[in-house]
Short mmCIF file of C-alpha atoms and ligand atoms in Angstrom, two decimals:
data_model
loop_
_atom_site.label_atom_id
_atom_site.label_comp_id
_atom_site.label_asym_id
_atom_site.label_seq_id
_atom_site.Cartn_x
_atom_site.Cartn_y
_atom_site.Cartn_z
CA MET U 266 -54.72 130.53 -95.05
CA LYS U 267 -55.57 129.55 -98.85
CA ILE U 268 -57.76 127.08 -100.38
CA LEU U 269 -57.90 125.13 -103.55
CA VAL U 270 -61.18 124.20 -104.48
CA ILE U 271 -61.41 121.51 -107.15
CA ASN U 272 -64.50 120.60 -109.40
CA ALA U 273 -63.17 117.55 -111.72
CA GLY U 274 -65.39 115.95 -114.52
CA SER U 275 -65.04 113.55 -116.58
CA SER U 276 -63.08 115.68 -119.25
CA SER U 277 -62.83 118.80 -117.30
CA LEU U 278 -60.70 120.91 -114.37
CA LYS U 279 -62.36 123.25 -112.78
CA TYR U 280 -60.24 125.25 -110.06
CA GLN U 281 -60.49 128.43 -107.76
CA LEU U 282 -58.12 129.36 -105.59
CA LEU U 283 -59.34 131.44 -101.98
CA ASP U 284 -57.73 133.58 -99.49
CA MET U 285 -59.80 132.74 -96.47
CA THR U 286 -59.13 135.82 -94.36
CA SER U 287 -60.58 138.41 -97.35
CA LYS U 288 -62.91 135.40 -99.13
CA ASP U 289 -61.31 136.72 -102.30
CA ASP U 290 -61.21 134.52 -105.31
CA LEU U 291 -57.17 134.54 -106.01
CA ALA U 292 -57.21 132.76 -109.16
CA SER U 293 -59.48 130.13 -111.36
CA GLY U 294 -59.91 128.85 -114.58
CA ILE U 295 -60.77 125.43 -116.09
CA VAL U 296 -59.43 122.84 -118.58
CA GLU U 297 -61.88 120.95 -120.93
CA ARG U 298 -61.43 118.35 -123.11
CA ILE U 299 -58.96 116.33 -121.21
CA GLY U 300 -58.40 113.21 -123.04
CA GLU U 301 -59.19 114.31 -126.56
CA ASP U 302 -56.47 115.52 -129.05
CA MET U 303 -56.47 118.98 -128.51
CA GLY U 304 -57.86 120.47 -124.22
CA THR U 305 -58.29 124.09 -123.40
CA MET U 306 -57.24 126.18 -120.54
CA THR U 307 -58.73 129.10 -119.99
CA TYR U 308 -57.87 130.92 -116.69
CA LYS U 309 -58.48 134.49 -115.37
CA THR U 310 -55.27 136.73 -114.72
CA ASP U 311 -55.60 140.53 -115.10
CA GLY U 312 -58.26 139.71 -117.88
CA LYS U 313 -58.96 136.02 -119.50
CA GLU U 314 -56.50 134.02 -121.16
CA VAL U 315 -57.23 130.88 -123.27
CA PHE U 316 -54.64 128.36 -124.57
CA GLU U 317 -55.03 125.30 -126.35
CA LYS U 318 -52.77 122.01 -125.84
CA PRO U 319 -53.09 118.68 -125.26
CA PHE U 320 -53.85 116.75 -121.66
CA PRO U 321 -54.10 113.96 -121.87
CA THR U 322 -55.17 112.73 -118.53
CA HIS U 323 -56.34 114.75 -115.27
CA LYS U 324 -52.79 114.81 -113.87
CA GLU U 325 -51.05 116.66 -117.15
CA ALA U 326 -54.52 119.09 -116.31
CA MET U 327 -53.70 119.57 -112.66
CA VAL U 328 -49.78 120.31 -113.39
CA GLU U 329 -50.87 123.02 -115.37
CA VAL U 330 -52.79 124.29 -112.74
CA ILE U 331 -50.10 124.45 -110.20
CA ASN U 332 -47.76 125.93 -113.22
CA ILE U 333 -50.18 128.77 -113.80
CA LEU U 334 -50.40 129.10 -109.87
CA THR U 335 -47.04 129.38 -109.25
CA ASP U 336 -46.08 131.30 -112.58
CA ALA U 337 -42.88 133.55 -111.95
CA ASP U 338 -44.96 136.74 -113.25
CA LYS U 339 -48.38 136.12 -112.93
CA GLY U 340 -48.80 133.48 -110.57
CA VAL U 341 -50.65 134.21 -107.07
CA VAL U 342 -48.49 132.00 -104.97
CA LYS U 343 -44.63 131.45 -105.20
CA ASP U 344 -44.69 127.69 -103.96
CA LYS U 345 -47.54 125.31 -103.89
CA ALA U 346 -46.87 124.55 -100.48
CA GLU U 347 -48.65 127.76 -99.94
CA ILE U 348 -52.22 125.85 -100.13
CA ALA U 349 -53.20 124.74 -96.99
CA ALA U 350 -55.78 122.06 -97.80
CA ILE U 351 -58.01 121.13 -100.90
CA GLY U 352 -61.34 120.40 -101.20
CA HIS U 353 -63.30 118.55 -103.65
CA ARG U 354 -66.88 118.85 -105.18
CA VAL U 355 -67.93 115.44 -105.24
CA VAL U 356 -71.70 114.96 -107.03
CA HIS U 357 -72.99 112.04 -105.26
CA GLY U 358 -72.61 110.93 -101.52
CA GLY U 359 -75.66 108.86 -101.54
CA GLU U 360 -76.78 107.90 -97.91
CA THR U 361 -73.06 107.28 -97.04
CA PHE U 362 -72.36 111.02 -96.90
CA THR U 363 -74.25 113.36 -94.68
CA GLU U 364 -71.66 115.86 -94.12
CA PRO U 365 -68.08 116.80 -96.18
CA ALA U 366 -65.28 114.56 -95.03
CA GLU U 367 -61.62 114.61 -94.97
CA VAL U 368 -60.40 111.99 -97.74
CA ASP U 369 -58.77 108.82 -96.43
CA ALA U 370 -59.27 105.31 -98.17
CA LYS U 371 -62.53 104.96 -96.15
CA VAL U 372 -63.94 108.04 -98.10
CA ILE U 373 -62.36 106.95 -101.36
CA GLU U 374 -64.21 103.47 -101.19
CA GLY U 375 -67.13 105.58 -100.15
CA ILE U 376 -67.37 107.37 -103.24
CA LYS U 377 -66.48 104.67 -105.48
CA ALA U 378 -69.20 102.88 -103.84
CA ASN U 379 -71.51 105.68 -105.12
CA ILE U 380 -70.47 105.18 -108.49
CA PRO U 381 -73.50 103.20 -109.51
CA LEU U 382 -76.11 106.54 -108.25
CA ALA U 383 -73.83 108.83 -110.32
CA PRO U 384 -71.59 107.21 -113.30
CA LEU U 385 -71.29 110.26 -115.05
CA HIS U 386 -69.92 112.25 -112.21
CA ASN U 387 -68.73 110.44 -109.60
CA PRO U 388 -65.80 109.04 -111.48
CA GLY U 389 -64.34 112.22 -112.97
CA ASN U 390 -64.98 113.63 -109.01
CA LEU U 391 -62.55 110.61 -107.80
CA THR U 392 -59.85 111.24 -110.61
CA GLY U 393 -59.55 114.67 -109.31
CA ILE U 394 -58.76 113.78 -105.73
CA GLU U 395 -56.47 111.13 -106.91
CA THR U 396 -54.46 113.30 -108.72
CA ALA U 397 -54.54 116.11 -106.30
CA MET U 398 -53.19 113.45 -103.38
CA GLU U 399 -50.40 112.41 -106.06
CA LEU U 400 -49.77 116.17 -106.84
CA PHE U 401 -50.05 117.58 -103.33
CA PRO U 402 -48.47 114.82 -101.31
CA GLY U 403 -49.09 115.37 -97.53
CA VAL U 404 -51.70 118.17 -98.18
CA ARG U 405 -55.26 117.25 -96.35
CA GLN U 406 -58.06 116.93 -98.95
CA VAL U 407 -61.75 117.22 -98.16
CA ALA U 408 -64.53 115.88 -100.07
CA VAL U 409 -67.75 118.36 -100.20
CA PHE U 410 -70.93 116.41 -101.64
CA ASP U 411 -74.09 118.06 -103.94
CA THR U 412 -76.21 115.57 -102.24
CA ALA U 413 -74.99 116.12 -98.40
CA PHE U 414 -77.50 119.08 -97.22
CA HIS U 415 -80.41 116.94 -98.84
CA GLN U 416 -79.63 113.88 -96.27
CA THR U 417 -82.05 115.42 -93.57
CA MET U 418 -85.27 114.50 -96.06
CA GLU U 419 -87.65 112.33 -94.13
CA PRO U 420 -88.40 108.74 -95.62
CA LYS U 421 -92.20 109.98 -96.62
CA VAL U 422 -90.58 113.00 -98.75
CA PHE U 423 -87.37 110.63 -100.24
CA THR U 424 -89.06 107.71 -101.17
CA TYR U 425 -90.46 107.05 -104.50
CA GLY U 426 -94.12 105.02 -104.63
CA ILE U 427 -92.26 102.11 -106.94
CA PRO U 428 -91.48 98.48 -104.77
CA TYR U 429 -89.75 99.29 -101.86
CA GLU U 430 -86.94 96.85 -102.45
CA MET U 431 -85.60 98.86 -105.75
CA TYR U 432 -85.12 101.51 -102.67
CA GLU U 433 -83.41 98.85 -100.52
CA LYS U 434 -81.69 96.80 -103.14
CA PHE U 435 -80.63 99.52 -105.46
CA GLY U 436 -80.70 102.63 -103.42
CA ILE U 437 -83.44 104.01 -105.76
CA ARG U 438 -84.69 107.16 -103.99
CA ARG U 439 -84.79 111.09 -104.12
CA TYR U 440 -81.11 112.33 -103.28
CA GLY U 441 -81.55 115.99 -104.47
CA PHE U 442 -78.14 118.15 -105.75
CA HIS U 443 -76.97 121.86 -105.70
CA GLY U 444 -76.92 120.98 -101.80
CA THR U 445 -73.40 123.04 -101.40
CA SER U 446 -75.45 125.98 -103.04
CA HIS U 447 -78.68 125.39 -101.33
CA LYS U 448 -76.92 125.61 -98.17
CA PHE U 449 -74.75 128.85 -98.69
CA VAL U 450 -77.76 131.19 -99.63
CA ALA U 451 -80.03 129.40 -96.92
CA ARG U 452 -77.51 130.39 -94.38
CA GLU U 453 -76.67 133.80 -96.28
CA THR U 454 -80.63 134.29 -96.26
CA ALA U 455 -80.69 133.51 -92.31
CA LYS U 456 -78.14 136.26 -91.71
CA LEU U 457 -80.40 138.74 -93.89
CA LEU U 458 -83.19 137.76 -91.75
CA GLY U 459 -81.54 138.53 -88.61
CA LYS U 460 -82.81 135.13 -87.14
CA PRO U 461 -80.11 131.91 -86.44
CA LEU U 462 -80.57 129.37 -89.31
CA GLU U 463 -82.42 126.83 -87.46
CA GLU U 464 -85.36 129.10 -86.70
CA CYS U 465 -85.78 129.48 -90.57
CA ASN U 466 -87.84 128.17 -93.03
CA ILE U 467 -86.62 129.13 -96.48
CA VAL U 468 -87.49 128.35 -100.06
CA THR U 469 -84.15 128.28 -102.04
CA VAL U 470 -84.48 128.76 -105.53
CA HIS U 471 -81.29 127.82 -107.62
CA LEU U 472 -81.92 128.51 -110.84
CA GLY U 473 -78.86 128.19 -113.30
CA ASN U 474 -78.63 126.11 -116.63
CA GLY U 475 -79.44 123.12 -114.32
CA GLY U 476 -81.75 124.21 -111.81
CA SER U 477 -83.48 123.05 -108.36
CA LEU U 478 -85.33 124.04 -105.18
CA ALA U 479 -85.26 123.01 -101.61
CA ALA U 480 -87.87 123.78 -99.12
CA VAL U 481 -85.58 124.30 -96.13
CA LYS U 482 -87.22 123.99 -92.40
CA ASN U 483 -85.85 124.79 -89.12
CA GLY U 484 -82.30 125.50 -91.50
CA LYS U 485 -82.46 121.76 -92.72
CA CYS U 486 -83.68 120.44 -96.10
CA TYR U 487 -87.08 118.86 -95.83
CA ASP U 488 -87.75 118.60 -99.71
CA THR U 489 -85.77 119.13 -103.12
CA SER U 490 -86.61 119.29 -106.50
CA MET U 491 -84.00 117.12 -108.16
CA GLY U 492 -84.42 113.66 -107.72
CA MET U 493 -82.04 110.26 -107.87
CA THR U 494 -80.17 111.94 -110.72
CA PRO U 495 -79.99 115.82 -111.62
CA LEU U 496 -82.57 115.30 -114.52
CA ALA U 497 -86.01 115.64 -111.95
CA GLY U 498 -87.80 118.80 -110.85
CA ILE U 499 -88.13 121.87 -112.86
CA ILE U 500 -87.48 122.93 -116.45
CA MET U 501 -83.82 123.47 -116.95
CA GLY U 502 -81.65 124.73 -119.85
CA THR U 503 -81.47 121.25 -121.78
CA ARG U 504 -83.11 118.82 -119.11
CA CYS U 505 -86.54 117.91 -119.02
CA GLY U 506 -87.42 118.02 -115.47
CA ASP U 507 -90.41 115.81 -114.34
CA ILE U 508 -92.22 114.27 -116.84
CA ASP U 509 -94.50 110.97 -116.80
CA PRO U 510 -92.19 107.87 -116.17
CA ALA U 511 -94.02 106.11 -118.88
CA ILE U 512 -92.65 108.28 -121.85
CA VAL U 513 -89.05 106.71 -121.89
CA GLY U 514 -90.95 103.64 -123.12
CA VAL U 515 -92.83 105.45 -125.56
CA LEU U 516 -89.76 107.26 -127.05
CA ALA U 517 -87.62 104.24 -126.79
CA GLU U 518 -89.95 102.84 -129.52
CA LYS U 519 -90.93 105.61 -131.44
CA LEU U 520 -86.88 106.72 -131.94
CA GLY U 521 -85.97 103.39 -132.19
CA THR U 522 -83.65 103.78 -129.55
CA ASP U 523 -82.32 102.06 -126.25
CA VAL U 524 -82.96 103.61 -122.91
CA ALA U 525 -79.40 105.20 -122.72
CA GLY U 526 -80.64 106.99 -125.75
CA VAL U 527 -83.78 108.48 -124.72
CA GLU U 528 -81.52 109.43 -121.35
CA LYS U 529 -79.77 111.54 -124.04
CA VAL U 530 -82.73 113.23 -125.49
CA LEU U 531 -84.21 113.83 -122.09
CA THR U 532 -80.77 115.28 -120.63
CA ASN U 533 -79.19 117.08 -123.46
CA ASP U 534 -81.68 118.14 -126.02
CA SER U 535 -84.86 118.87 -123.74
CA GLY U 536 -85.73 121.51 -121.42
CA LEU U 537 -85.76 125.27 -122.59
CA LYS U 538 -83.33 124.08 -125.78
CA GLY U 539 -86.08 121.58 -126.38
CA ILE U 540 -88.79 123.79 -126.50
CA CYS U 541 -87.45 126.45 -128.67
CA GLY U 542 -83.80 125.64 -129.89
CA SER U 543 -82.10 128.05 -126.80
CA ASN U 544 -81.43 127.40 -123.32
CA ASP U 545 -80.19 131.01 -122.56
CA LEU U 546 -82.80 133.14 -121.11
CA ARG U 547 -80.71 136.22 -122.82
CA ASP U 548 -81.24 134.68 -126.14
CA ILE U 549 -84.86 133.67 -125.19
CA HIS U 550 -86.02 137.04 -123.91
CA ALA U 551 -84.31 138.56 -127.50
CA ARG U 552 -86.55 136.24 -129.22
CA ILE U 553 -89.62 137.51 -127.31
CA GLU U 554 -89.08 140.89 -127.86
CA GLU U 555 -89.08 140.03 -131.64
CA GLY U 556 -92.35 137.85 -131.13
CA ASP U 557 -90.93 134.54 -131.09
CA LYS U 558 -94.17 132.22 -129.97
CA GLN U 559 -91.97 129.26 -129.21
CA ALA U 560 -89.64 131.32 -127.19
CA GLU U 561 -92.37 132.61 -125.30
CA LEU U 562 -93.85 129.19 -124.47
CA ALA U 563 -90.42 128.14 -123.13
CA LEU U 564 -90.25 130.93 -120.64
CA ASP U 565 -93.60 130.58 -119.85
CA MET U 566 -93.33 127.08 -119.04
CA ALA U 567 -90.17 127.17 -117.23
CA CYS U 568 -91.81 129.89 -115.06
CA HIS U 569 -95.18 128.02 -114.42
CA LYS U 570 -93.03 124.68 -112.95
CA VAL U 571 -90.94 127.11 -110.40
CA ARG U 572 -94.17 128.46 -109.04
CA GLN U 573 -95.96 124.81 -108.73
CA PHE U 574 -92.62 124.19 -106.84
CA ILE U 575 -92.79 126.69 -104.90
CA GLY U 576 -96.55 126.65 -104.06
CA SER U 577 -95.87 123.02 -103.06
CA TYR U 578 -93.04 123.94 -100.83
CA CYS U 579 -94.86 126.62 -99.18
CA PHE U 580 -97.90 124.28 -97.96
CA GLU U 581 -95.20 121.72 -97.22
CA LEU U 582 -93.42 124.12 -94.76
CA GLY U 583 -96.64 126.09 -93.26
CA LYS U 584 -95.12 129.24 -92.32
CA VAL U 585 -92.51 130.70 -94.95
CA ASP U 586 -89.82 133.62 -93.77
CA CYS U 587 -88.25 134.08 -97.37
CA ILE U 588 -87.97 132.95 -100.49
CA VAL U 589 -84.60 133.45 -102.29
CA PHE U 590 -83.61 133.61 -105.56
CA THR U 591 -79.82 132.59 -107.00
CA ALA U 592 -77.63 131.30 -109.71
CA GLY U 593 -77.17 132.29 -113.50
CA ILE U 594 -81.24 133.05 -113.84
CA GLY U 595 -81.98 133.69 -110.27
CA GLU U 596 -79.70 136.21 -109.91
CA ASN U 597 -79.66 137.93 -113.32
CA ASP U 598 -83.65 137.46 -114.70
CA PRO U 599 -85.86 139.82 -113.18
CA GLU U 600 -88.48 138.90 -115.73
CA TYR U 601 -88.13 135.60 -114.67
CA ARG U 602 -88.36 136.47 -110.97
CA ALA U 603 -91.68 138.51 -111.49
CA ARG U 604 -93.45 135.91 -113.68
CA THR U 605 -92.97 133.05 -110.95
CA LEU U 606 -94.34 135.29 -108.13
CA SER U 607 -96.78 137.59 -109.84
CA GLY U 608 -100.46 137.76 -108.10
CA LEU U 609 -99.68 136.07 -104.89
CA GLU U 610 -100.27 138.72 -102.70
CA SER U 611 -103.30 137.25 -101.04
CA PHE U 612 -100.42 134.56 -99.84
CA GLY U 613 -98.39 137.39 -98.61
CA ILE U 614 -96.01 137.05 -101.18
CA SER U 615 -95.31 140.63 -102.70
CA VAL U 616 -92.60 141.36 -104.90
CA ASN U 617 -91.60 145.11 -105.05
CA ASN U 618 -91.17 146.19 -108.99
CA ASP U 619 -88.47 148.53 -108.48
CA LYS U 620 -86.28 146.41 -106.31
CA ASN U 621 -86.85 143.54 -108.07
CA TRP U 622 -85.91 145.20 -111.54
CA ASN U 623 -82.82 147.15 -109.77
CA TRP U 624 -81.29 144.82 -107.73
CA ASP U 625 -78.06 146.12 -106.49
CA ARG U 626 -76.17 142.52 -106.93
CA THR U 627 -75.94 142.87 -102.66
CA PRO U 628 -77.78 139.85 -100.58
CA SER U 629 -80.93 141.90 -100.42
CA PHE U 630 -84.62 141.89 -100.27
CA ILE U 631 -86.79 142.43 -103.38
CA SER U 632 -90.46 142.13 -101.64
CA ASP U 633 -92.25 144.79 -100.35
CA ASP U 634 -91.91 145.93 -96.46
CA ASP U 635 -95.35 144.76 -95.75
CA SER U 636 -94.80 141.29 -97.58
CA ALA U 637 -95.21 138.92 -95.22
CA VAL U 638 -93.28 136.42 -97.04
CA LYS U 639 -90.02 138.19 -97.83
CA VAL U 640 -88.40 137.54 -101.06
CA ALA U 641 -84.52 138.21 -101.57
CA ILE U 642 -81.80 137.51 -104.43
CA ILE U 643 -78.31 136.25 -102.79
CA ALA U 644 -75.30 135.36 -105.22
CA THR U 645 -74.35 131.87 -104.81
CA ASN U 646 -70.92 130.78 -104.12
CA GLU U 647 -70.31 127.36 -104.07
CA GLU U 648 -66.70 127.21 -104.35
CA LEU U 649 -66.60 129.75 -101.25
CA GLU U 650 -68.75 127.45 -99.80
CA ILE U 651 -66.77 124.19 -100.13
CA ALA U 652 -63.55 126.33 -99.45
CA ASN U 653 -65.55 127.09 -95.61
CA ASP U 654 -66.72 123.23 -95.02
CA THR U 655 -62.84 122.29 -95.78
CA VAL U 656 -61.28 124.99 -93.22
CA ALA U 657 -64.22 123.57 -90.91
CA VAL U 658 -63.45 119.54 -91.39
CA LEU U 659 -59.96 119.92 -90.95
CA GLY U 660 -60.29 122.18 -87.76
CA LEU U 661 -57.86 125.06 -89.45
P1 AMP L 46 -75.32 128.95 -114.27
O1 AMP L 46 -75.60 127.58 -114.57
O2 AMP L 46 -75.85 129.58 -112.78
O3 AMP L 46 -74.16 129.73 -114.47
O4 AMP L 46 -76.68 130.02 -115.20
C1 AMP L 46 -76.26 129.97 -116.42
C2 AMP L 46 -77.29 130.50 -117.22
O5 AMP L 46 -78.06 131.89 -116.86
C3 AMP L 46 -77.76 130.86 -118.60
O6 AMP L 46 -77.76 129.80 -119.38
C4 AMP L 46 -79.08 131.82 -118.83
O7 AMP L 46 -79.86 130.98 -119.00
C5 AMP L 46 -78.78 132.78 -117.41
N1 AMP L 46 -77.94 134.18 -117.73
C6 AMP L 46 -76.85 133.92 -117.26
N2 AMP L 46 -76.54 135.86 -117.13
C7 AMP L 46 -78.18 136.09 -117.55
C8 AMP L 46 -78.81 137.45 -117.65
N3 AMP L 46 -78.28 138.70 -118.05
N4 AMP L 46 -80.05 137.31 -117.79
C9 AMP L 46 -80.99 136.33 -117.96
N5 AMP L 46 -80.32 134.96 -117.77
C10 AMP L 46 -78.77 134.78 -117.56
#
């Protein structure tokens, strides 16, 4: 059975076709700069292929994806009818969606109703769904929400200390994101621990260009570092993470801009990039090697913040079975992992130097055998999780 996973942004369309028997990635790619004069299609066949052409709307982009998937020479399916179902990533499900949902008129209305909570993301996700419905008539579609896994948080955890009617009227509260990744990694960690997920307390540490942590209590999300938007929490590639909210007003005044202008600074020019000019850890490490103090500060700050969150989540959970790292930085940066968890032996957290520096890319522990709290690395696979959810929701 083949499942197509779609992640549509406002000007991009990412796809992956998965074989659900082998769990193999059969084909994947991304169309970028949809709606601009010239767009780019990047996709994988034997190697990486890239070509440019205009994609006026998501429809032209998706037609191109279908053409590539069904190409007589290099395609992986003979006919698009081989695709059993389509799973869509949707960023914000608000309080409406606590689970993935099969797309119907009501679900589309629900995604639309949550646009005010994610004005930059949900409209693109919706366009992806509507385009897929048009081009794959009769194929069942499932929406998988980034926020859904976190809907088990209690009011004391998700409510902000602002007038309560702001929550009641506008839905302002913590929602959390990367839920698909946190859920996938938590479940894989439980397998590694050899216990049912419902009996596991886990701190999931998703560190990519964007990043967030979740405290998972008895298999369910108890707390997470992102907030109403993905701007909150740890210091990310270009996003500031948690800051004093009064800074927004101060910056608007100092920069002579409006709130939207400040938000742009906090979203695109902050985080690691804002501190040292680079948001890629590979560059940052190379610069630290050369004695670059600003790069050192950026790495120090980022690790400090992640360490703070891990510490607070360990206290919130009381007892922790495992701290698990995932995503671009979490999987690839032993130095980052070592810094965030160094010197915590008295709390029962003991990272094994050898295992940390020589992780073999299989889901495994990198802690010492006698570490009371295990530490693991598990590569995340959000596309596979969306495909799994799609199969589960449709009962295929
Ligand atoms: P993601 O958003 O999960 O794709 O993660 C992307 C980020 O992972 C990049 O911005 C880098 O900072 C980081 N990254 C990727 N590869 C490496 C590597 N080999 N070593 C350190 N960091 C890496």
